[in-house]
Protein backbone atom coordinates (compact mmCIF):
# COMPACT_ATOMS: atom_id res chain seq x y z
CA UNK A 1 0.00 0.00 0.00
CA UNK A 2 2.84 2.32 0.83
CA UNK A 3 4.49 1.64 -2.51
CA UNK A 4 1.19 2.41 -4.26
CA UNK A 5 0.91 5.78 -2.52
CA UNK A 6 4.44 6.70 -3.44
CA UNK A 7 3.91 5.73 -7.09
CA UNK A 8 0.73 7.75 -7.41
CA UNK A 9 1.98 10.79 -5.54
CA UNK A 10 2.19 13.93 -7.74
CA UNK A 11 5.52 15.56 -8.49
CA UNK A 12 4.09 18.87 -7.24
CA UNK A 13 4.24 18.87 -3.46
CA UNK A 14 1.89 21.21 -1.64
CA UNK A 15 1.07 21.38 2.02
CA UNK A 16 -2.67 21.27 2.81
CA UNK A 17 -2.53 24.93 3.80
CA UNK A 18 -0.90 25.90 0.50
CA UNK A 19 -3.42 23.82 -1.48
CA UNK A 20 -6.39 25.35 0.34
CA UNK A 21 -4.95 28.85 -0.03
CA UNK A 22 -4.52 28.30 -3.77
CA UNK A 23 -8.09 26.97 -4.13
CA UNK A 24 -9.44 29.89 -2.11
CA UNK A 25 -7.58 32.36 -4.34
CA UNK A 26 -8.96 30.70 -7.49
CA UNK A 27 -12.44 30.74 -5.96
CA UNK A 28 -12.17 34.46 -5.18
CA UNK A 29 -11.03 35.19 -8.74
CA UNK A 30 -13.85 33.14 -10.27
CA UNK A 31 -16.37 34.87 -8.02
CA UNK A 32 -15.27 38.29 -9.21
CA UNK A 33 -15.32 37.06 -12.82
CA UNK A 34 -18.82 35.65 -12.29
CA UNK A 35 -20.04 39.04 -11.14
CA UNK A 36 -18.70 40.74 -14.28
CA UNK A 37 -20.22 38.36 -16.87
CA UNK A 38 -23.77 38.76 -18.13
CA UNK A 39 -25.96 40.58 -20.62
CA UNK A 40 -24.55 43.81 -19.14
CA UNK A 41 -20.75 43.67 -19.14
CA UNK A 42 -19.17 45.16 -16.03
CA UNK A 43 -15.52 45.74 -15.12
CA UNK A 44 -14.07 44.56 -11.84
CA UNK A 45 -14.03 48.17 -10.62
CA UNK A 46 -17.74 48.52 -11.43
CA UNK A 47 -18.47 45.31 -9.51
CA UNK A 48 -16.56 46.45 -6.42
CA UNK A 49 -18.27 49.83 -6.56
CA UNK A 50 -21.67 48.13 -6.84
CA UNK A 51 -20.87 45.81 -3.92
CA UNK A 52 -19.45 48.37 -1.51
CA UNK A 53 -20.37 51.72 -3.01
CA UNK A 54 -23.26 53.98 -2.16
CA UNK A 55 -23.70 55.69 -5.52
CA UNK A 56 -27.04 57.37 -6.14
CA UNK A 57 -26.88 57.97 -9.89
CA UNK A 58 -29.23 56.01 -12.12
CA UNK A 59 -26.36 53.97 -13.59
CA UNK A 60 -24.88 53.20 -10.15
CA UNK A 61 -28.24 52.03 -8.83
CA UNK A 62 -28.75 49.85 -11.89
CA UNK A 63 -25.34 48.21 -11.43
CA UNK A 64 -26.04 47.66 -7.71
CA UNK A 65 -29.27 45.82 -8.55
CA UNK A 66 -27.53 43.67 -11.17
CA UNK A 67 -24.61 42.74 -8.94
CA UNK A 68 -26.26 42.49 -5.52
CA UNK A 69 -29.62 40.97 -6.42
CA UNK A 70 -28.98 38.98 -9.63
CA UNK A 71 -25.38 37.85 -9.94
CA UNK A 72 -24.22 37.65 -6.32
CA UNK A 73 -26.95 35.19 -5.15
CA UNK A 74 -26.14 32.98 -8.13
CA UNK A 75 -22.42 32.95 -7.31
CA UNK A 76 -23.09 32.28 -3.60
CA UNK A 77 -25.40 29.37 -4.44
CA UNK A 78 -22.78 27.92 -6.80
CA UNK A 79 -20.21 28.08 -3.99
CA UNK A 80 -22.57 26.54 -1.42
CA UNK A 81 -23.77 23.77 -3.73
CA UNK A 82 -20.37 22.88 -5.17
CA UNK A 83 -18.75 22.99 -1.75
CA UNK A 84 -21.47 20.80 -0.24
CA UNK A 85 -21.29 18.19 -3.00
CA UNK A 86 -17.48 18.05 -2.92
CA UNK A 87 -17.42 17.75 0.87
CA UNK A 88 -20.20 15.15 0.98
CA UNK A 89 -18.47 13.10 -1.73
CA UNK A 90 -15.17 13.06 0.16
CA UNK A 91 -16.91 12.12 3.43
CA UNK A 92 -18.92 9.30 1.83
CA UNK A 93 -15.79 7.91 0.17
CA UNK A 94 -14.04 7.95 3.54
CA UNK A 95 -16.94 6.31 5.39
CA UNK A 96 -17.62 3.62 2.77
CA UNK A 97 -13.91 3.28 1.95
CA UNK A 98 -14.90 3.30 -1.67
CA UNK A 99 -13.48 5.86 -4.13
CA UNK A 100 -16.57 5.56 -6.36
CA UNK A 101 -18.98 6.77 -3.68
CA UNK A 102 -20.66 10.02 -4.68
CA UNK A 103 -24.08 11.50 -3.79
CA UNK A 104 -25.26 11.69 -7.41
CA UNK A 105 -23.92 8.32 -8.54
CA UNK A 106 -25.24 6.44 -5.50
CA UNK A 107 -28.74 7.87 -5.74
CA UNK A 108 -28.57 10.25 -2.77
CA UNK A 109 -29.19 13.30 -4.97
CA UNK A 110 -31.97 11.52 -6.90
CA UNK A 111 -33.64 10.53 -3.64
CA UNK A 112 -33.41 14.12 -2.42
CA UNK A 113 -34.98 15.23 -5.71
CA UNK A 114 -37.80 12.73 -5.21
CA UNK A 115 -38.47 14.12 -1.75
CA UNK A 116 -38.58 17.67 -3.09
CA UNK A 117 -40.83 16.72 -6.04
CA UNK A 118 -43.29 14.91 -3.77
CA UNK A 119 -43.36 17.96 -1.52
CA UNK A 120 -44.16 20.14 -4.54
CA UNK A 121 -46.57 17.63 -6.07
CA UNK A 122 -48.78 17.31 -3.01
CA UNK A 123 -48.67 21.05 -2.32
CA UNK A 124 -46.94 20.64 1.03
CA UNK A 125 -44.32 23.22 0.06
CA UNK A 126 -47.04 25.88 0.02
CA UNK A 127 -47.59 25.43 3.76
CA UNK A 128 -44.03 26.53 4.57
CA UNK A 129 -40.93 27.09 2.39
CA UNK A 130 -38.86 25.17 4.98
CA UNK A 131 -40.74 21.94 4.24
CA UNK A 132 -39.12 21.65 0.80
CA UNK A 133 -35.51 21.28 2.04
CA UNK A 134 -36.65 19.19 5.00
CA UNK A 135 -38.38 16.73 2.66
CA UNK A 136 -35.32 16.58 0.37
CA UNK A 137 -32.99 16.02 3.33
CA UNK A 138 -35.19 13.26 4.77
CA UNK A 139 -35.11 11.29 1.53
CA UNK A 140 -31.35 11.89 1.15
CA UNK A 141 -30.77 10.55 4.67
CA UNK A 142 -32.92 7.48 3.96
CA UNK A 143 -30.93 6.72 0.79
CA UNK A 144 -27.61 7.15 2.64
CA UNK A 145 -28.70 4.74 5.39
CA UNK A 146 -29.71 2.11 2.81
CA UNK A 147 -26.37 2.47 1.03
CA UNK A 148 -24.40 2.20 4.24
CA UNK A 149 -26.17 -1.03 5.25
CA UNK A 150 -25.36 -2.48 1.83
CA UNK A 151 -21.74 -1.25 1.91
CA UNK A 152 -21.02 -2.99 5.23
CA UNK A 153 -21.67 -6.47 3.82
CA UNK A 154 -21.00 -6.17 0.10
CA UNK A 155 -18.09 -5.54 -2.27
CA UNK A 156 -17.64 -2.25 -4.09
CA UNK A 157 -19.33 -3.43 -7.26
CA UNK A 158 -22.48 -4.36 -5.35
CA UNK A 159 -22.54 -0.95 -3.71
CA UNK A 160 -22.33 0.81 -7.09
CA UNK A 161 -25.05 -1.41 -8.57
CA UNK A 162 -27.24 -0.78 -5.53
CA UNK A 163 -26.67 2.96 -5.94
CA UNK A 164 -27.63 2.80 -9.61
CA UNK A 165 -30.77 0.83 -8.73
CA UNK A 166 -31.67 3.32 -5.99
CA UNK A 167 -31.11 6.22 -8.38
CA UNK A 168 -33.25 4.55 -11.06
CA UNK A 169 -36.05 3.87 -8.58
CA UNK A 170 -36.03 7.47 -7.37
CA UNK A 171 -36.01 8.74 -10.97
CA UNK A 172 -38.88 6.40 -11.91
CA UNK A 173 -41.00 7.54 -8.97
CA UNK A 174 -40.22 11.15 -9.87
CA UNK A 175 -41.30 10.49 -13.47
CA UNK A 176 -44.50 8.85 -12.21
CA UNK A 177 -45.30 11.93 -10.16
CA UNK A 178 -44.70 14.08 -13.23
CA UNK A 179 -46.92 11.86 -15.40
CA UNK A 180 -49.78 12.16 -12.96
CA UNK A 181 -49.38 15.91 -12.46
CA UNK A 182 -52.57 17.68 -13.62
CA UNK A 183 -50.96 20.98 -14.63
CA UNK A 184 -48.57 20.97 -17.67
CA UNK A 185 -46.96 24.22 -16.53
CA UNK A 186 -46.02 22.67 -13.20
CA UNK A 187 -44.59 19.66 -15.03
CA UNK A 188 -42.33 21.89 -17.14
CA UNK A 189 -41.13 23.81 -14.10
CA UNK A 190 -40.32 20.62 -12.19
CA UNK A 191 -38.50 19.06 -15.17
CA UNK A 192 -36.33 22.16 -15.62
CA UNK A 193 -35.64 22.21 -11.88
CA UNK A 194 -34.63 18.55 -11.92
CA UNK A 195 -32.02 19.27 -14.59
CA UNK A 196 -30.23 21.56 -12.15
CA UNK A 197 -29.87 25.30 -12.51
CA UNK A 198 -28.74 28.40 -10.65
CA UNK A 199 -30.67 30.89 -12.76
CA UNK A 200 -33.37 33.11 -11.27
CA UNK A 201 -32.28 32.36 -7.72
CA UNK A 202 -32.26 35.03 -5.02
CA UNK A 203 -30.95 35.58 -1.52
CA UNK A 204 -34.23 34.11 -0.25
CA UNK A 205 -33.03 30.77 -1.68
CA UNK A 206 -29.61 31.29 -0.08
CA UNK A 207 -31.29 32.00 3.25
CA UNK A 208 -33.36 28.83 2.90
CA UNK A 209 -30.45 26.42 2.43
CA UNK A 210 -27.61 28.19 4.25
CA UNK A 211 -28.43 27.06 7.84
CA UNK A 212 -28.67 23.41 6.79
CA UNK A 213 -25.50 23.57 4.69
CA UNK A 214 -23.52 25.17 7.53
CA UNK A 215 -24.76 22.57 10.03
CA UNK A 216 -24.05 19.68 7.65
CA UNK A 217 -20.60 20.99 6.71
CA UNK A 218 -19.68 21.38 10.39
CA UNK A 219 -20.67 17.76 11.07
CA UNK A 220 -18.70 16.44 8.08
CA UNK A 221 -15.57 18.50 8.71
CA UNK A 222 -15.51 17.29 12.32
CA UNK A 223 -15.32 13.68 11.05
CA UNK A 224 -11.83 14.08 9.58
CA UNK A 225 -9.65 12.49 12.31
CA UNK A 226 -12.09 9.59 12.79
CA UNK A 227 -12.15 8.94 9.03
CA UNK A 228 -8.34 8.82 9.09
CA UNK A 229 -8.53 6.02 11.66
CA UNK A 230 -11.36 4.28 9.77
CA UNK A 231 -9.18 4.05 6.66
CA UNK A 232 -7.19 1.39 8.58
CA UNK A 233 -10.34 -0.73 9.08
CA UNK A 234 -13.25 -0.72 11.55
CA UNK A 235 -11.52 -2.95 14.11
CA UNK A 236 -8.38 -0.81 14.08
CA UNK A 237 -10.49 2.37 14.31
CA UNK A 238 -12.24 1.03 17.42
CA UNK A 239 -8.92 0.24 19.08
CA UNK A 240 -7.89 3.85 18.41
CA UNK A 241 -10.98 5.06 20.27
CA UNK A 242 -13.29 5.84 17.36
CA UNK A 243 -17.00 5.36 18.04
CA UNK A 244 -17.79 3.89 14.62
CA UNK A 245 -21.58 3.89 14.99
CA UNK A 246 -21.58 7.55 15.99
CA UNK A 247 -19.28 8.35 13.07
CA UNK A 248 -21.72 6.68 10.62
CA UNK A 249 -24.61 8.70 12.00
CA UNK A 250 -22.60 11.91 11.79
CA UNK A 251 -21.63 11.38 8.13
CA UNK A 252 -25.15 10.33 7.15
CA UNK A 253 -26.80 13.31 8.84
CA UNK A 254 -24.16 15.72 7.52
CA UNK A 255 -24.50 14.40 3.95
CA UNK A 256 -28.29 14.55 4.11
CA UNK A 257 -28.23 18.15 5.38
CA UNK A 258 -25.75 19.38 2.76
CA UNK A 259 -27.03 17.48 -0.28
CA UNK A 260 -30.73 17.70 0.56
CA UNK A 261 -30.67 21.44 1.20
CA UNK A 262 -28.77 22.20 -2.02
CA UNK A 263 -30.84 19.85 -4.21
CA UNK A 264 -34.01 21.46 -2.88
CA UNK A 265 -32.81 24.82 -4.21
CA UNK A 266 -30.75 24.07 -7.33
CA UNK A 267 -32.06 20.68 -8.49
CA UNK A 268 -29.99 17.57 -9.13
CA UNK A 269 -26.33 18.29 -9.97
CA UNK A 270 -24.17 15.19 -10.23
CA UNK A 271 -20.55 14.06 -10.38
CA UNK A 272 -19.02 16.99 -8.44
CA UNK A 273 -18.57 14.77 -5.38
CA UNK A 274 -16.85 12.13 -7.51
CA UNK A 275 -14.52 14.26 -9.62
CA UNK A 276 -13.19 16.69 -7.02
CA UNK A 277 -11.96 14.26 -4.29
CA UNK A 278 -10.25 12.15 -6.94
CA UNK A 279 -8.39 15.13 -8.36
CA UNK A 280 -7.27 16.40 -4.95
CA UNK A 281 -6.58 13.16 -3.06
CA UNK A 282 -2.94 12.78 -4.24
CA UNK A 283 -2.16 16.32 -3.06
CA UNK A 284 -3.25 15.60 0.54
CA UNK A 285 -1.35 12.31 0.96
CA UNK A 286 -4.64 10.35 0.72
CA UNK A 287 -5.70 11.48 4.21
CA UNK A 288 -9.49 12.02 4.59
CA UNK A 289 -9.03 14.71 7.24
CA UNK A 290 -7.02 16.83 4.80
CA UNK A 291 -9.23 15.95 1.84
CA UNK A 292 -12.49 17.21 3.38
CA UNK A 293 -11.78 21.00 3.41
CA UNK A 294 -9.89 20.81 0.12
CA UNK A 295 -12.82 18.99 -1.54
CA UNK A 296 -15.24 21.64 -0.27
CA UNK A 297 -13.13 24.39 -1.84
CA UNK A 298 -12.51 22.35 -4.99
CA UNK A 299 -16.20 21.58 -5.42
CA UNK A 300 -17.05 25.27 -5.14
CA UNK A 301 -14.37 26.10 -7.74
CA UNK A 302 -15.59 23.41 -10.14
CA UNK A 303 -19.28 24.32 -9.98
CA UNK A 304 -18.62 28.06 -10.24
CA UNK A 305 -16.36 27.44 -13.25
CA UNK A 306 -19.02 25.21 -14.87
CA UNK A 307 -21.62 27.93 -14.31
CA UNK A 308 -19.31 30.48 -15.94
CA UNK A 309 -18.80 28.21 -18.95
CA UNK A 310 -22.51 27.60 -19.52
CA UNK A 311 -23.27 31.32 -19.18
CA UNK A 312 -20.59 32.08 -21.75
CA UNK A 313 -21.86 29.55 -24.32
CA UNK A 314 -25.62 29.75 -23.69
CA UNK A 315 -27.46 31.96 -26.14
CA UNK A 316 -30.38 32.50 -26.23
CA UNK A 317 -31.45 29.32 -24.38
CA UNK A 318 -29.42 28.66 -21.24
CA UNK A 319 -27.92 25.18 -20.89
CA UNK A 320 -28.83 23.54 -17.58
CA UNK A 321 -26.04 23.24 -15.03
CA UNK A 322 -26.78 19.58 -14.28
CA UNK A 323 -26.22 18.81 -17.95
CA UNK A 324 -22.81 20.52 -17.91
CA UNK A 325 -21.60 18.65 -14.81
CA UNK A 326 -22.81 15.36 -16.30
CA UNK A 327 -20.88 16.07 -19.52
CA UNK A 328 -17.76 16.58 -17.39
CA UNK A 329 -18.34 13.83 -14.85
CA UNK A 330 -19.56 10.95 -17.01
CA UNK A 331 -16.35 10.71 -19.13
CA UNK A 332 -14.31 11.11 -15.93
CA UNK A 333 -16.18 8.21 -14.32
CA UNK A 334 -15.67 6.12 -17.46
CA UNK A 335 -11.90 6.74 -17.36
CA UNK A 336 -11.90 5.97 -13.64
CA UNK A 337 -13.56 2.59 -14.17
CA UNK A 338 -11.13 1.70 -16.97
CA UNK A 339 -8.19 2.74 -14.76
CA UNK A 340 -9.49 0.52 -11.96
CA UNK A 341 -9.86 -2.40 -14.32
CA UNK A 342 -6.30 -1.94 -15.55
CA UNK A 343 -4.93 -1.87 -12.00
CA UNK A 344 -6.85 -4.99 -11.07
CA UNK A 345 -5.39 -6.74 -14.09
CA UNK A 346 -1.95 -5.68 -12.88
CA UNK A 347 -2.72 -7.31 -9.54
CA UNK A 348 -2.72 -4.11 -7.49
CA UNK A 349 -5.09 -3.37 -4.64
CA UNK A 350 -7.18 -0.27 -5.38
PDB file of N, CA, C and O in Angstrom, residues 18 37 39 48 52 62 100 117 120 126-127 139-140 169 201 205-206 210 221 228 263 319 322 326 348-349:
ATOM      1  N   UNK A  18      -1.194  25.278   1.798  1.00  0.00           N
ATOM      2  CA  UNK A  18      -0.902  25.895   0.501  1.00  0.00           C
ATOM      3  C   UNK A  18      -1.960  25.529  -0.529  1.00  0.00           C
ATOM      4  O   UNK A  18      -2.388  26.376  -1.318  1.00  0.00           O
ATOM      5  N   UNK A  37     -19.684  38.948 -15.634  1.00  0.00           N
ATOM      6  CA  UNK A  37     -20.216  38.358 -16.874  1.00  0.00           C
ATOM      7  C   UNK A  37     -21.737  38.369 -16.863  1.00  0.00           C
ATOM      8  O   UNK A  37     -22.368  38.021 -15.869  1.00  0.00           O
ATOM      9  N   UNK A  39     -25.497  39.731 -19.516  1.00  0.00           N
ATOM     10  CA  UNK A  39     -25.963  40.583 -20.623  1.00  0.00           C
ATOM     11  C   UNK A  39     -25.401  42.001 -20.544  1.00  0.00           C
ATOM     12  O   UNK A  39     -25.182  42.641 -21.575  1.00  0.00           O
ATOM     13  N   UNK A  48     -16.921  46.072  -7.792  1.00  0.00           N
ATOM     14  CA  UNK A  48     -16.557  46.448  -6.424  1.00  0.00           C
ATOM     15  C   UNK A  48     -17.327  47.682  -5.973  1.00  0.00           C
ATOM     16  O   UNK A  48     -17.762  47.772  -4.815  1.00  0.00           O
ATOM     17  N   UNK A  52     -19.769  47.611  -2.723  1.00  0.00           N
ATOM     18  CA  UNK A  52     -19.447  48.370  -1.511  1.00  0.00           C
ATOM     19  C   UNK A  52     -19.776  49.855  -1.624  1.00  0.00           C
ATOM     20  O   UNK A  52     -19.679  50.577  -0.637  1.00  0.00           O
ATOM     21  N   UNK A  62     -28.493  50.977 -10.999  1.00  0.00           N
ATOM     22  CA  UNK A  62     -28.749  49.846 -11.894  1.00  0.00           C
ATOM     23  C   UNK A  62     -27.677  48.761 -11.712  1.00  0.00           C
ATOM     24  O   UNK A  62     -27.991  47.566 -11.638  1.00  0.00           O
ATOM     25  N   UNK A 100     -15.509   5.277  -5.399  1.00  0.00           N
ATOM     26  CA  UNK A 100     -16.574   5.556  -6.360  1.00  0.00           C
ATOM     27  C   UNK A 100     -17.819   6.134  -5.686  1.00  0.00           C
ATOM     28  O   UNK A 100     -18.790   6.437  -6.377  1.00  0.00           O
ATOM     29  N   UNK A 117     -39.732  16.779  -5.054  1.00  0.00           N
ATOM     30  CA  UNK A 117     -40.827  16.719  -6.037  1.00  0.00           C
ATOM     31  C   UNK A 117     -42.133  16.308  -5.362  1.00  0.00           C
ATOM     32  O   UNK A 117     -43.199  16.875  -5.643  1.00  0.00           O
ATOM     33  N   UNK A 120     -43.522  19.201  -3.614  1.00  0.00           N
ATOM     34  CA  UNK A 120     -44.163  20.136  -4.543  1.00  0.00           C
ATOM     35  C   UNK A 120     -45.460  19.559  -5.103  1.00  0.00           C
ATOM     36  O   UNK A 120     -46.468  20.259  -5.255  1.00  0.00           O
ATOM     37  N   UNK A 126     -46.319  24.617  -0.136  1.00  0.00           N
ATOM     38  CA  UNK A 126     -47.044  25.879   0.016  1.00  0.00           C
ATOM     39  C   UNK A 126     -47.327  26.207   1.478  1.00  0.00           C
ATOM     40  O   UNK A 126     -47.568  27.369   1.823  1.00  0.00           O
ATOM     41  N   UNK A 127     -47.313  25.195   2.338  1.00  0.00           N
ATOM     42  CA  UNK A 127     -47.588  25.430   3.755  1.00  0.00           C
ATOM     43  C   UNK A 127     -46.445  26.194   4.416  1.00  0.00           C
ATOM     44  O   UNK A 127     -46.668  27.050   5.267  1.00  0.00           O
ATOM     45  N   UNK A 139     -35.286  12.339   2.525  1.00  0.00           N
ATOM     46  CA  UNK A 139     -35.105  11.293   1.525  1.00  0.00           C
ATOM     47  C   UNK A 139     -33.604  11.034   1.269  1.00  0.00           C
ATOM     48  O   UNK A 139     -33.198   9.902   1.021  1.00  0.00           O
ATOM     49  N   UNK A 140     -32.795  12.080   1.316  1.00  0.00           N
ATOM     50  CA  UNK A 140     -31.351  11.885   1.151  1.00  0.00           C
ATOM     51  C   UNK A 140     -30.781  11.063   2.301  1.00  0.00           C
ATOM     52  O   UNK A 140     -29.930  10.178   2.092  1.00  0.00           O
ATOM     53  N   UNK A 169     -34.749   3.920  -9.245  1.00  0.00           N
ATOM     54  CA  UNK A 169     -36.050   3.865  -8.576  1.00  0.00           C
ATOM     55  C   UNK A 169     -36.540   5.272  -8.243  1.00  0.00           C
ATOM     56  O   UNK A 169     -37.720   5.603  -8.473  1.00  0.00           O
ATOM     57  N   UNK A 201     -32.305  32.613  -9.164  1.00  0.00           N
ATOM     58  CA  UNK A 201     -32.276  32.363  -7.716  1.00  0.00           C
ATOM     59  C   UNK A 201     -31.968  33.674  -7.007  1.00  0.00           C
ATOM     60  O   UNK A 201     -31.337  34.568  -7.570  1.00  0.00           O
ATOM     61  N   UNK A 205     -33.445  32.170  -1.518  1.00  0.00           N
ATOM     62  CA  UNK A 205     -33.032  30.769  -1.676  1.00  0.00           C
ATOM     63  C   UNK A 205     -31.765  30.487  -0.867  1.00  0.00           C
ATOM     64  O   UNK A 205     -31.628  29.415  -0.266  1.00  0.00           O
ATOM     65  N   UNK A 206     -30.830  31.449  -0.879  1.00  0.00           N
ATOM     66  CA  UNK A 206     -29.611  31.293  -0.083  1.00  0.00           C
ATOM     67  C   UNK A 206     -29.966  31.172   1.399  1.00  0.00           C
ATOM     68  O   UNK A 206     -29.440  30.302   2.119  1.00  0.00           O
ATOM     69  N   UNK A 210     -28.851  27.901   3.534  1.00  0.00           N
ATOM     70  CA  UNK A 210     -27.607  28.186   4.251  1.00  0.00           C
ATOM     71  C   UNK A 210     -27.527  27.556   5.642  1.00  0.00           C
ATOM     72  O   UNK A 210     -26.497  26.943   5.982  1.00  0.00           O
ATOM     73  N   UNK A 221     -16.955  18.084   8.483  1.00  0.00           N
ATOM     74  CA  UNK A 221     -15.570  18.499   8.710  1.00  0.00           C
ATOM     75  C   UNK A 221     -15.035  17.958  10.042  1.00  0.00           C
ATOM     76  O   UNK A 221     -13.837  17.687  10.178  1.00  0.00           O
ATOM     77  N   UNK A 228      -9.734   9.247   9.225  1.00  0.00           N
ATOM     78  CA  UNK A 228      -8.336   8.818   9.085  1.00  0.00           C
ATOM     79  C   UNK A 228      -8.129   7.449   9.745  1.00  0.00           C
ATOM     80  O   UNK A 228      -7.507   6.547   9.176  1.00  0.00           O
ATOM     81  N   UNK A 263     -29.979  20.396  -3.149  1.00  0.00           N
ATOM     82  CA  UNK A 263     -30.838  19.853  -4.207  1.00  0.00           C
ATOM     83  C   UNK A 263     -32.213  20.518  -4.176  1.00  0.00           C
ATOM     84  O   UNK A 263     -32.822  20.758  -5.221  1.00  0.00           O
ATOM     85  N   UNK A 319     -28.134  26.608 -21.139  1.00  0.00           N
ATOM     86  CA  UNK A 319     -27.921  25.182 -20.892  1.00  0.00           C
ATOM     87  C   UNK A 319     -28.012  24.942 -19.389  1.00  0.00           C
ATOM     88  O   UNK A 319     -27.512  25.725 -18.585  1.00  0.00           O
ATOM     89  N   UNK A 322     -26.908  21.023 -14.481  1.00  0.00           N
ATOM     90  CA  UNK A 322     -26.784  19.585 -14.278  1.00  0.00           C
ATOM     91  C   UNK A 322     -26.307  18.865 -15.531  1.00  0.00           C
ATOM     92  O   UNK A 322     -25.603  17.856 -15.445  1.00  0.00           O
ATOM     93  N   UNK A 326     -22.758  16.747 -15.813  1.00  0.00           N
ATOM     94  CA  UNK A 326     -22.814  15.364 -16.303  1.00  0.00           C
ATOM     95  C   UNK A 326     -21.881  15.176 -17.492  1.00  0.00           C
ATOM     96  O   UNK A 326     -21.232  14.125 -17.613  1.00  0.00           O
ATOM     97  N   UNK A 348      -2.895  -5.060  -8.563  1.00  0.00           N
ATOM     98  CA  UNK A 348      -2.722  -4.107  -7.493  1.00  0.00           C
ATOM     99  C   UNK A 348      -4.021  -3.955  -6.733  1.00  0.00           C
ATOM    100  O   UNK A 348      -5.103  -4.044  -7.292  1.00  0.00           O
ATOM    101  N   UNK A 349      -3.918  -3.702  -5.437  1.00  0.00           N
ATOM    102  CA  UNK A 349      -5.090  -3.365  -4.645  1.00  0.00           C
ATOM    103  C   UNK A 349      -5.460  -1.939  -4.957  1.00  0.00           C
ATOM    104  O   UNK A 349      -4.599  -1.093  -5.126  1.00  0.00           O
TER     105      UNK A 349
END
